[in-house]
PDB file of C-alpha atoms in Angstrom:
ATOM      1  CA  MET A  20      -8.334 -17.229  16.442  1.00 46.00           C
ATOM      2  CA  ARG A  21      -6.731 -19.707  14.111  1.00 54.00           C
ATOM      3  CA  ALA A  22      -2.972 -20.326  14.845  1.00 60.00           C
ATOM      4  CA  LEU A  23      -0.582 -18.960  12.212  1.00 64.00           C
ATOM      5  CA  PRO A  24       2.162 -21.080  10.855  1.00 78.00           C
ATOM      6  CA  LYS A  25       5.660 -20.609  12.431  1.00 89.00           C
ATOM      7  CA  VAL A  26       7.375 -17.428  11.288  1.00 93.00           C
ATOM      8  CA  LEU A  27      10.859 -18.329  10.089  1.00 95.00           C
ATOM      9  CA  ALA A  28      11.989 -14.801   8.989  1.00 97.00           C
ATOM     10  CA  THR A  29      10.897 -11.139   9.059  1.00 97.00           C
ATOM     11  CA  GLY A  30      11.724  -8.647   6.375  1.00 98.00           C
ATOM     12  CA  ILE A  31      10.670  -5.569   4.398  1.00 98.00           C
ATOM     13  CA  ASP A  32       9.977  -4.863   0.733  1.00 98.00           C
ATOM     14  CA  ILE A  33      11.442  -1.719  -0.936  1.00 98.00           C
ATOM     15  CA  SER A  34      11.285   0.298  -4.174  1.00 98.00           C
ATOM     16  CA  GLU A  35      12.598   3.572  -5.585  1.00 98.00           C
ATOM     17  CA  PHE A  36       9.824   5.141  -3.638  1.00 97.00           C
ATOM     18  CA  ASN A  37      11.560   4.426  -0.410  1.00 97.00           C
ATOM     19  CA  GLY A  38      14.474   6.695  -1.464  1.00 97.00           C
ATOM     20  CA  ASP A  39      17.952   6.049  -0.117  1.00 97.00           C
ATOM     21  CA  VAL A  40      17.651   3.195   2.307  1.00 97.00           C
ATOM     22  CA  ASN A  41      20.403   2.466   4.725  1.00 97.00           C
ATOM     23  CA  ILE A  42      20.520  -1.383   4.352  1.00 97.00           C
ATOM     24  CA  ALA A  43      23.763  -1.768   6.250  1.00 97.00           C
ATOM     25  CA  ALA A  44      22.018  -0.456   9.290  1.00 97.00           C
ATOM     26  CA  MET A  45      19.302  -3.027   8.909  1.00 96.00           C
ATOM     27  CA  LYS A  46      21.718  -5.860   9.457  1.00 95.00           C
ATOM     28  CA  GLY A  47      20.357  -7.785  12.509  1.00 94.00           C
ATOM     29  CA  LYS A  48      17.004  -6.032  12.378  1.00 96.00           C
ATOM     30  CA  VAL A  49      15.552  -7.560   9.239  1.00 98.00           C
ATOM     31  CA  ASP A  50      16.233 -11.171   7.948  1.00 98.00           C
ATOM     32  CA  PHE A  51      15.630 -10.373   4.243  1.00 98.00           C
ATOM     33  CA  ILE A  52      14.479  -7.522   1.876  1.00 98.00           C
ATOM     34  CA  ILE A  53      12.388  -7.919  -1.302  1.00 98.00           C
ATOM     35  CA  ILE A  54      13.499  -5.350  -3.851  1.00 98.00           C
ATOM     36  CA  ARG A  55      11.390  -4.098  -6.872  1.00 98.00           C
ATOM     37  CA  CYS A  56      13.289  -4.546  -9.986  1.00 98.00           C
ATOM     38  CA  GLY A  57      10.948  -2.656 -12.306  1.00 98.00           C
ATOM     39  CA  TYR A  58       7.426  -2.440 -13.814  1.00 98.00           C
ATOM     40  CA  GLY A  59       5.924  -3.337 -17.024  1.00 98.00           C
ATOM     41  CA  GLU A  60       7.519  -4.610 -20.238  1.00 98.00           C
ATOM     42  CA  ASP A  61      11.161  -4.970 -20.945  1.00 97.00           C
ATOM     43  CA  TYR A  62      12.257  -1.293 -21.466  1.00 97.00           C
ATOM     44  CA  SER A  63      15.221  -0.035 -19.601  1.00 97.00           C
ATOM     45  CA  TYR A  64      13.323   3.164 -18.666  1.00 98.00           C
ATOM     46  CA  GLN A  65      10.964   0.862 -16.709  1.00 98.00           C
ATOM     47  CA  ASP A  66      13.750  -0.441 -14.521  1.00 98.00           C
ATOM     48  CA  ASP A  67      13.384   0.549 -10.811  1.00 98.00           C
ATOM     49  CA  VAL A  68      16.103   3.231 -10.694  1.00 98.00           C
ATOM     50  CA  ARG A  69      17.339   2.078  -7.316  1.00 98.00           C
ATOM     51  CA  TYR A  70      17.141  -1.608  -8.067  1.00 98.00           C
ATOM     52  CA  ARG A  71      20.839  -2.220  -8.613  1.00 97.00           C
ATOM     53  CA  GLU A  72      21.772   0.052  -5.831  1.00 98.00           C
ATOM     54  CA  ASN A  73      19.684  -1.690  -3.376  1.00 98.00           C
ATOM     55  CA  VAL A  74      20.855  -5.112  -4.566  1.00 98.00           C
ATOM     56  CA  GLY A  75      24.398  -4.040  -4.040  1.00 97.00           C
ATOM     57  CA  LYS A  76      23.664  -2.720  -0.478  1.00 97.00           C
ATOM     58  CA  CYS A  77      22.005  -6.155   0.287  1.00 97.00           C
ATOM     59  CA  ARG A  78      25.053  -8.094  -0.952  1.00 97.00           C
ATOM     60  CA  ALA A  79      27.490  -5.803   0.898  1.00 97.00           C
ATOM     61  CA  ALA A  80      25.463  -6.261   4.202  1.00 96.00           C
ATOM     62  CA  GLY A  81      25.078  -9.846   3.707  1.00 96.00           C
ATOM     63  CA  ILE A  82      21.256  -9.703   3.700  1.00 97.00           C
ATOM     64  CA  PRO A  83      19.382 -12.130   1.519  1.00 98.00           C
ATOM     65  CA  PHE A  84      17.000 -10.640  -0.945  1.00 98.00           C
ATOM     66  CA  GLY A  85      14.195 -11.325  -3.227  1.00 98.00           C
ATOM     67  CA  VAL A  86      12.898  -9.578  -6.216  1.00 98.00           C
ATOM     68  CA  TYR A  87       9.453  -8.397  -7.567  1.00 98.00           C
ATOM     69  CA  LEU A  88       8.105  -6.893 -10.774  1.00 98.00           C
ATOM     70  CA  TYR A  89       4.956  -4.767 -10.937  1.00 98.00           C
ATOM     71  CA  SER A  90       2.788  -5.924 -13.689  1.00 98.00           C
ATOM     72  CA  TYR A  91       0.672  -3.857 -16.320  1.00 98.00           C
ATOM     73  CA  ALA A  92       0.314  -6.865 -18.780  1.00 98.00           C
ATOM     74  CA  ARG A  93      -3.052  -6.963 -20.563  1.00 98.00           C
ATOM     75  CA  ASN A  94      -2.038 -10.275 -22.447  1.00 98.00           C
ATOM     76  CA  THR A  95       0.372 -12.973 -22.413  1.00 98.00           C
ATOM     77  CA  THR A  96       2.672 -11.266 -24.941  1.00 98.00           C
ATOM     78  CA  MET A  97       3.133  -8.457 -22.490  1.00 98.00           C
ATOM     79  CA  ALA A  98       3.604 -10.872 -19.657  1.00 98.00           C
ATOM     80  CA  LYS A  99       6.415 -12.663 -21.453  1.00 98.00           C
ATOM     81  CA  SER A 100       8.033  -9.317 -22.027  1.00 98.00           C
ATOM     82  CA  GLU A 101       7.673  -8.635 -18.346  1.00 98.00           C
ATOM     83  CA  ALA A 102       9.278 -11.950 -17.680  1.00 98.00           C
ATOM     84  CA  ARG A 103      12.204 -10.984 -20.038  1.00 98.00           C
ATOM     85  CA  HIS A 104      12.379  -7.582 -18.214  1.00 98.00           C
ATOM     86  CA  THR A 105      12.851  -9.430 -14.838  1.00 98.00           C
ATOM     87  CA  LEU A 106      15.352 -11.968 -16.282  1.00 98.00           C
ATOM     88  CA  ARG A 107      17.521  -9.275 -17.643  1.00 98.00           C
ATOM     89  CA  LEU A 108      17.808  -7.582 -14.332  1.00 98.00           C
ATOM     90  CA  LEU A 109      18.328 -10.903 -12.591  1.00 97.00           C
ATOM     91  CA  ARG A 110      21.248 -11.858 -14.704  1.00 95.00           C
ATOM     92  CA  GLY A 111      24.084 -13.225 -12.501  1.00 91.00           C
ATOM     93  CA  LEU A 112      22.017 -13.049  -9.325  1.00 95.00           C
ATOM     94  CA  THR A 113      20.442 -15.737  -7.154  1.00 94.00           C
ATOM     95  CA  PRO A 114      17.560 -14.090  -5.142  1.00 98.00           C
ATOM     96  CA  LEU A 115      17.320 -16.284  -1.993  1.00 97.00           C
ATOM     97  CA  TYR A 116      13.773 -14.965  -1.287  1.00 98.00           C
ATOM     98  CA  GLY A 117      12.371 -15.717  -4.653  1.00 98.00           C
ATOM     99  CA  VAL A 118      10.987 -13.765  -7.769  1.00 98.00           C
ATOM    100  CA  TRP A 119       7.474 -12.442  -7.314  1.00 98.00           C
ATOM    101  CA  TYR A 120       4.977 -11.252  -9.851  1.00 98.00           C
ATOM    102  CA  ASP A 121       2.986  -8.239  -8.537  1.00 98.00           C
ATOM    103  CA  VAL A 122      -0.359  -8.328  -9.941  1.00 98.00           C
ATOM    104  CA  GLU A 123      -2.610  -5.783  -8.283  1.00 98.00           C
ATOM    105  CA  ASP A 124      -2.953  -2.940 -10.878  1.00 97.00           C
ATOM    106  CA  ARG A 125      -6.569  -1.880 -11.823  1.00 96.00           C
ATOM    107  CA  THR A 126      -5.810  -1.836 -15.390  1.00 97.00           C
ATOM    108  CA  LEU A 127      -5.083  -5.622 -15.462  1.00 98.00           C
ATOM    109  CA  PRO A 128      -7.479  -7.827 -17.474  1.00 96.00           C
ATOM    110  CA  GLY A 129     -10.363 -10.238 -16.234  1.00 96.00           C
ATOM    111  CA  ASN A 130      -9.714 -13.362 -14.323  1.00 96.00           C
ATOM    112  CA  SER A 131      -9.210 -15.703 -17.281  1.00 96.00           C
ATOM    113  CA  GLN A 132      -6.613 -13.542 -18.992  1.00 98.00           C
ATOM    114  CA  LEU A 133      -5.024 -12.732 -15.715  1.00 98.00           C
ATOM    115  CA  THR A 134      -4.458 -16.344 -15.056  1.00 97.00           C
ATOM    116  CA  GLU A 135      -2.857 -16.837 -18.511  1.00 98.00           C
ATOM    117  CA  ASN A 136      -0.659 -13.947 -17.835  1.00 98.00           C
ATOM    118  CA  CYS A 137       0.446 -15.308 -14.400  1.00 98.00           C
ATOM    119  CA  LEU A 138       1.203 -18.765 -15.960  1.00 98.00           C
ATOM    120  CA  ALA A 139       3.177 -17.091 -18.793  1.00 98.00           C
ATOM    121  CA  PHE A 140       5.447 -15.102 -16.478  1.00 98.00           C
ATOM    122  CA  TYR A 141       5.765 -17.984 -14.028  1.00 98.00           C
ATOM    123  CA  ASN A 142       6.754 -20.463 -16.681  1.00 97.00           C
ATOM    124  CA  GLU A 143       9.386 -18.194 -18.126  1.00 97.00           C
ATOM    125  CA  LEU A 144      10.920 -17.685 -14.639  1.00 97.00           C
ATOM    126  CA  GLN A 145      10.757 -21.348 -13.787  1.00 95.00           C
ATOM    127  CA  ASN A 146      12.179 -22.342 -17.022  1.00 95.00           C
ATOM    128  CA  ALA A 147      15.203 -20.039 -16.460  1.00 96.00           C
ATOM    129  CA  GLY A 148      15.788 -21.683 -13.004  1.00 94.00           C
ATOM    130  CA  TYR A 149      14.174 -19.188 -10.713  1.00 97.00           C
ATOM    131  CA  TYR A 150      11.794 -19.785  -7.885  1.00 97.00           C
ATOM    132  CA  CYS A 151       8.713 -17.788  -8.714  1.00 98.00           C
ATOM    133  CA  GLY A 152       5.508 -16.688  -6.914  1.00 98.00           C
ATOM    134  CA  LEU A 153       2.700 -14.308  -7.022  1.00 98.00           C
ATOM    135  CA  TYR A 154       2.148 -11.231  -4.978  1.00 98.00           C
ATOM    136  CA  SER A 155      -1.323  -9.416  -4.413  1.00 98.00           C
ATOM    137  CA  SER A 156      -3.793  -8.430  -1.841  1.00 97.00           C
ATOM    138  CA  ILE A 157      -5.909 -10.905   0.090  1.00 97.00           C
ATOM    139  CA  SER A 158      -9.006  -9.969  -1.958  1.00 97.00           C
ATOM    140  CA  TRP A 159      -7.285 -10.581  -5.252  1.00 98.00           C
ATOM    141  CA  MET A 160      -5.924 -13.827  -4.069  1.00 97.00           C
ATOM    142  CA  LYS A 161      -9.457 -15.106  -3.012  1.00 96.00           C
ATOM    143  CA  GLU A 162     -11.351 -13.611  -6.013  1.00 96.00           C
ATOM    144  CA  ARG A 163      -9.074 -13.024  -9.055  1.00 97.00           C
ATOM    145  CA  LEU A 164      -6.229 -15.427  -8.586  1.00 97.00           C
ATOM    146  CA  ASN A 165      -8.098 -18.440  -7.304  1.00 95.00           C
ATOM    147  CA  SER A 166      -8.037 -20.541 -10.487  1.00 95.00           C
ATOM    148  CA  PRO A 167      -6.953 -24.196  -9.815  1.00 94.00           C
ATOM    149  CA  ARG A 168      -4.432 -23.701 -12.584  1.00 95.00           C
ATOM    150  CA  LEU A 169      -2.525 -21.371 -10.345  1.00 96.00           C
ATOM    151  CA  ALA A 170      -2.849 -23.594  -7.185  1.00 94.00           C
ATOM    152  CA  HIS A 171       0.822 -24.840  -7.484  1.00 94.00           C
ATOM    153  CA  ILE A 172       2.268 -21.305  -7.447  1.00 96.00           C
ATOM    154  CA  ASP A 173       3.608 -19.835  -4.149  1.00 97.00           C
ATOM    155  CA  ARG A 174       1.761 -16.673  -2.715  1.00 98.00           C
ATOM    156  CA  TRP A 175       3.046 -13.552  -1.065  1.00 98.00           C
ATOM    157  CA  VAL A 176      -0.216 -12.087   0.364  1.00 98.00           C
ATOM    158  CA  ALA A 177      -0.800  -8.548   1.556  1.00 98.00           C
ATOM    159  CA  GLN A 178      -3.336  -8.305   4.304  1.00 97.00           C
ATOM    160  CA  TRP A 179      -2.764  -5.413   6.863  1.00 95.00           C
ATOM    161  CA  THR A 180      -4.719  -6.933   9.762  1.00 89.00           C
ATOM    162  CA  GLY A 181      -3.875  -8.875  12.711  1.00 84.00           C
ATOM    163  CA  GLU A 182      -4.444 -12.310  11.261  1.00 89.00           C
ATOM    164  CA  LEU A 183      -3.636 -13.788   7.849  1.00 93.00           C
ATOM    165  CA  GLN A 184      -6.711 -15.296   6.305  1.00 92.00           C
ATOM    166  CA  TYR A 185      -5.101 -17.073   3.489  1.00 94.00           C
ATOM    167  CA  PRO A 186      -3.954 -20.585   4.250  1.00 90.00           C
ATOM    168  CA  GLY A 187      -0.825 -21.832   2.521  1.00 90.00           C
ATOM    169  CA  ALA A 188       0.862 -18.458   1.829  1.00 95.00           C
ATOM    170  CA  GLY A 189       4.540 -18.423   1.925  1.00 96.00           C
ATOM    171  CA  ILE A 190       5.017 -14.804   2.856  1.00 98.00           C
ATOM    172  CA  TRP A 191       2.530 -12.391   4.610  1.00 97.00           C
ATOM    173  CA  GLN A 192       2.852  -8.657   4.170  1.00 98.00           C
ATOM    174  CA  TYR A 193       1.158  -7.658   7.484  1.00 97.00           C
ATOM    175  CA  THR A 194       1.569  -3.942   7.493  1.00 96.00           C
ATOM    176  CA  ASP A 195       2.724  -0.966   5.528  1.00 94.00           C
ATOM    177  CA  ARG A 196       3.705   0.894   8.756  1.00 94.00           C
ATOM    178  CA  GLY A 197       6.514  -1.127  10.213  1.00 94.00           C
ATOM    179  CA  LEU A 198       9.053   1.023  11.843  1.00 96.00           C
ATOM    180  CA  VAL A 199      12.726   0.168  11.233  1.00 96.00           C
ATOM    181  CA  ASN A 200      15.434   2.658  12.156  1.00 95.00           C
ATOM    182  CA  GLY A 201      12.910   5.529  12.430  1.00 95.00           C
ATOM    183  CA  ARG A 202      11.258   4.933   8.989  1.00 97.00           C
ATOM    184  CA  TYR A 203       8.328   3.150   7.892  1.00 97.00           C
ATOM    185  CA  TYR A 204       8.350   0.197   5.492  1.00 98.00           C
ATOM    186  CA  ASP A 205       6.013  -2.617   4.371  1.00 97.00           C
ATOM    187  CA  MET A 206       6.789  -5.572   6.676  1.00 98.00           C
ATOM    188  CA  ASN A 207       6.791  -9.288   5.957  1.00 98.00           C
ATOM    189  CA  ARG A 208       6.837 -12.593   7.576  1.00 97.00           C
ATOM    190  CA  ALA A 209       8.128 -15.673   5.796  1.00 97.00           C
ATOM    191  CA  PHE A 210       6.619 -19.133   6.737  1.00 96.00           C
ATOM    192  CA  ARG A 211       9.079 -20.914   4.413  1.00 95.00           C
ATOM    193  CA  ASP A 212      12.812 -21.298   4.621  1.00 96.00           C
ATOM    194  CA  TYR A 213      13.320 -19.764   1.179  1.00 97.00           C
ATOM    195  CA  PRO A 214      17.127 -19.856   1.142  1.00 96.00           C
ATOM    196  CA  ALA A 215      16.929 -23.570   1.875  1.00 95.00           C
ATOM    197  CA  ILE A 216      14.472 -24.305  -0.750  1.00 94.00           C
ATOM    198  CA  ILE A 217      16.179 -22.218  -3.362  1.00 94.00           C
ATOM    199  CA  ARG A 218      19.592 -23.716  -2.643  1.00 91.00           C
ATOM    200  CA  GLY A 219      17.902 -27.233  -2.907  1.00 86.00           C
ATOM    201  CA  GLU A 220      18.501 -28.010   0.689  1.00 70.00           C
ATOM    202  CA  ASP A 221      15.013 -28.618   1.886  1.00 59.00           C
ATOM    203  CA  TRP A 222      11.706 -29.102   0.217  1.00 53.00           C
ATOM    204  CA  THR A 223       9.697 -30.364   3.198  1.00 57.00           C
ATOM    205  CA  ASP A 224       7.736 -27.083   3.720  1.00 57.00           C
ATOM    206  CA  MET A 225       6.396 -26.980   0.156  1.00 60.00           C
ATOM    207  CA  THR A 226       2.670 -27.436  -0.400  1.00 63.00           C
ATOM    208  CA  ARG A 227       1.325 -30.605  -2.087  1.00 63.00           C
ATOM    209  CA  GLU A 228       0.459 -28.687  -5.246  1.00 66.00           C
ATOM    210  CA  GLN A 229       3.983 -27.279  -5.346  1.00 63.00           C
ATOM    211  CA  VAL A 230       5.553 -30.651  -5.001  1.00 64.00           C
ATOM    212  CA  ALA A 231       3.254 -32.099  -7.710  1.00 66.00           C
ATOM    213  CA  GLU A 232       4.137 -29.247 -10.002  1.00 65.00           C
ATOM    214  CA  LEU A 233       7.880 -29.708  -9.322  1.00 62.00           C
ATOM    215  CA  ALA A 234       7.635 -33.423 -10.095  1.00 65.00           C
ATOM    216  CA  ARG A 235       5.750 -32.649 -13.343  1.00 66.00           C
ATOM    217  CA  GLN A 236       8.379 -30.210 -14.508  1.00 65.00           C
ATOM    218  CA  GLU A 237      11.225 -32.660 -13.801  1.00 64.00           C
ATOM    219  CA  ALA A 238       9.271 -35.488 -15.484  1.00 64.00           C
ATOM    220  CA  GLN A 239       8.761 -33.348 -18.509  1.00 65.00           C
ATOM    221  CA  LYS A 240      12.564 -32.339 -18.628  1.00 65.00           C
ATOM    222  CA  VAL A 241      13.538 -35.994 -18.646  1.00 64.00           C
ATOM    223  CA  TYR A 242      10.817 -36.770 -21.360  1.00 63.00           C
ATOM    224  CA  ASP A 243      12.001 -33.865 -23.416  1.00 66.00           C
ATOM    225  CA  LYS A 244      15.808 -34.629 -23.183  1.00 65.00           C
ATOM    226  CA  ASN A 245      15.039 -38.271 -24.214  1.00 68.00           C
ATOM    227  CA  GLU A 246      12.674 -37.430 -26.964  1.00 72.00           C
ATOM    228  CA  SER A 247      15.206 -35.239 -28.703  1.00 71.00           C
ATOM    229  CA  LYS A 248      18.241 -37.102 -27.775  1.00 79.00           C
ATOM    230  CA  TYR A 249      19.778 -37.322 -31.104  1.00 79.00           C
ATOM    231  CA  LYS A 250      19.709 -33.849 -32.758  1.00 80.00           C
ATOM    232  CA  THR A 251      21.329 -34.683 -36.191  1.00 84.00           C
ATOM    233  CA  PHE A 252      22.616 -37.922 -37.933  1.00 82.00           C
ATOM    234  CA  LYS A 253      26.159 -37.267 -36.499  1.00 83.00           C
ATOM    235  CA  ASP A 254      24.665 -37.792 -33.032  1.00 83.00           C
ATOM    236  CA  VAL A 255      23.113 -41.133 -33.813  1.00 85.00           C
ATOM    237  CA  PRO A 256      24.962 -44.216 -32.640  1.00 86.00           C
ATOM    238  CA  SER A 257      27.210 -45.584 -35.358  1.00 85.00           C
ATOM    239  CA  TRP A 258      25.374 -48.954 -35.620  1.00 86.00           C
ATOM    240  CA  ALA A 259      22.250 -47.166 -36.704  1.00 83.00           C
ATOM    241  CA  ARG A 260      23.486 -44.037 -38.381  1.00 86.00           C
ATOM    242  CA  GLU A 261      23.771 -45.507 -41.981  1.00 87.00           C
ATOM    243  CA  ALA A 262      20.439 -47.268 -41.666  1.00 85.00           C
ATOM    244  CA  ALA A 263      18.666 -44.106 -40.530  1.00 82.00           C
ATOM    245  CA  GLU A 264      20.263 -41.967 -43.305  1.00 83.00           C
ATOM    246  CA  ASP A 265      19.392 -44.552 -45.839  1.00 84.00           C
ATOM    247  CA  VAL A 266      15.674 -44.499 -44.745  1.00 81.00           C
ATOM    248  CA  TYR A 267      15.555 -40.695 -44.816  1.00 81.00           C
ATOM    249  CA  ASN A 268      16.987 -40.670 -48.281  1.00 80.00           C
ATOM    250  CA  ARG A 269      14.938 -43.554 -49.830  1.00 79.00           C
ATOM    251  CA  LEU A 270      11.667 -42.277 -48.401  1.00 78.00           C
ATOM    252  CA  GLY A 271      12.199 -38.607 -49.052  1.00 72.00           C
ATOM    253  CA  LEU A 272      11.929 -37.719 -45.378  1.00 72.00           C
ATOM    254  CA  ALA A 273      13.238 -34.206 -44.195  1.00 61.00           C
ATOM    255  CA  GLY A 274      14.293 -32.927 -40.739  1.00 53.00           C
ATOM    256  CA  ALA A 275      12.616 -30.045 -39.058  1.00 42.00           C
ATOM    257  CA  GLU A 276      14.782 -27.672 -40.762  1.00 44.00           C
ATOM    258  CA  GLY A 277      15.294 -29.495 -43.987  1.00 44.00           C
ATOM    259  CA  GLY A 278      18.750 -30.192 -45.361  1.00 45.00           C
ATOM    260  CA  SER A 279      20.445 -33.515 -45.820  1.00 47.00           C
ATOM    261  CA  GLY A 280      23.186 -35.763 -44.391  1.00 46.00           C
ATOM    262  CA  ASN A 281      24.577 -34.834 -40.922  1.00 48.00           C
ATOM    263  CA  GLU A 282      22.812 -31.460 -40.957  1.00 63.00           C
ATOM    264  CA  THR A 283      19.238 -32.908 -41.084  1.00 68.00           C
ATOM    265  CA  GLN A 284      17.436 -32.031 -37.853  1.00 70.00           C
ATOM    266  CA  LEU A 285      16.298 -35.182 -36.308  1.00 72.00           C
ATOM    267  CA  ASN A 286      15.603 -34.279 -32.724  1.00 74.00           C
ATOM    268  CA  ALA A 287      14.937 -38.157 -32.294  1.00 77.00           C
ATOM    269  CA  SER A 288      14.456 -40.373 -29.361  1.00 82.00           C
ATOM    270  CA  ALA A 289      16.186 -43.700 -29.016  1.00 80.00           C
ATOM    271  CA  THR A 290      12.861 -45.416 -29.894  1.00 81.00           C
ATOM    272  CA  TYR A 291      12.639 -43.597 -33.160  1.00 80.00           C
ATOM    273  CA  VAL A 292      16.162 -44.334 -34.202  1.00 77.00           C
ATOM    274  CA  ARG A 293      15.618 -48.069 -33.504  1.00 82.00           C
ATOM    275  CA  ALA A 294      12.391 -47.821 -35.588  1.00 82.00           C
ATOM    276  CA  LEU A 295      14.381 -46.266 -38.515  1.00 80.00           C
ATOM    277  CA  TYR A 296      16.892 -49.147 -38.238  1.00 82.00           C
ATOM    278  CA  VAL A 297      14.148 -51.771 -38.405  1.00 82.00           C
ATOM    279  CA  ILE A 298      12.461 -49.914 -41.416  1.00 83.00           C
ATOM    280  CA  ASP A 299      15.850 -50.044 -43.235  1.00 81.00           C
ATOM    281  CA  LYS A 300      16.103 -53.752 -42.757  1.00 81.00           C
ATOM    282  CA  VAL A 301      12.583 -54.242 -44.031  1.00 79.00           C
ATOM    283  CA  ILE A 302      13.380 -52.159 -47.019  1.00 78.00           C
ATOM    284  CA  GLU A 303      16.412 -54.337 -47.789  1.00 79.00           C
ATOM    285  CA  LEU A 304      14.292 -57.473 -47.379  1.00 76.00           C
ATOM    286  CA  ILE A 305      11.776 -56.100 -49.875  1.00 78.00           C
ATOM    287  CA  ASP A 306      14.541 -55.286 -52.292  1.00 75.00           C
ATOM    288  CA  SER A 307      15.909 -58.649 -52.218  1.00 74.00           C
ATOM    289  CA  LEU A 308      12.611 -60.274 -53.194  1.00 67.00           C
TER     290      LEU A 308
END
């Protein structure tokens, strides 16, 4: 039998279907709880009716929690609405066991569209600053969520057997019959220190694909910030502002939202501003001939 990675924490996952859970009594018996926030698109009637109650109980008991949303998305528009649904319910919270996209419903689309949906949800959550992963059964992970485009996304895998057969999973849901305080729950084992990862304390247990994706995202943020460094003329350094405005006026250029003067939308990089300065000097030279 292949050796499993080290179990760092054991927890349960719950939803409204578990009824009134005595979370305070679980202190010392579970290390974390993953709570369903809702299902489907961003409609309040699709919020899990016990979500806020369960979050409040976890916070009162000092038990770290994660959050998941059950998907019914048939396209990326719906997946983005599901992301908005999740973000609305996360407002002001930091789930130290991540945010998980539950993709298992039989009505979900084929593999290609399912991949697009997962990326749409993941990107929205990541861009909002949350640690996001995918939840599903072992069969879906191997057959429907096996696109290389999803390789960088963490996995919470349901396999109710004695051995996990999905290398690299961050969390394993190993049974739906775990007995805690006389009641049955889905039981989970975490192989990563999610509180440390999410707080930014330790990235050493991330997979190579996750590290690569993180590096790509950070590089993109730096690039985007520099490429749109100067939003309008008033943001341009004083030494180049007059030259940049002159080039725009003389060549009939317009910003992304039109307008003139300081309200013209440049979204310009430092390189672009320097180019405008040089063009202005060239125009002055031509005028003097």
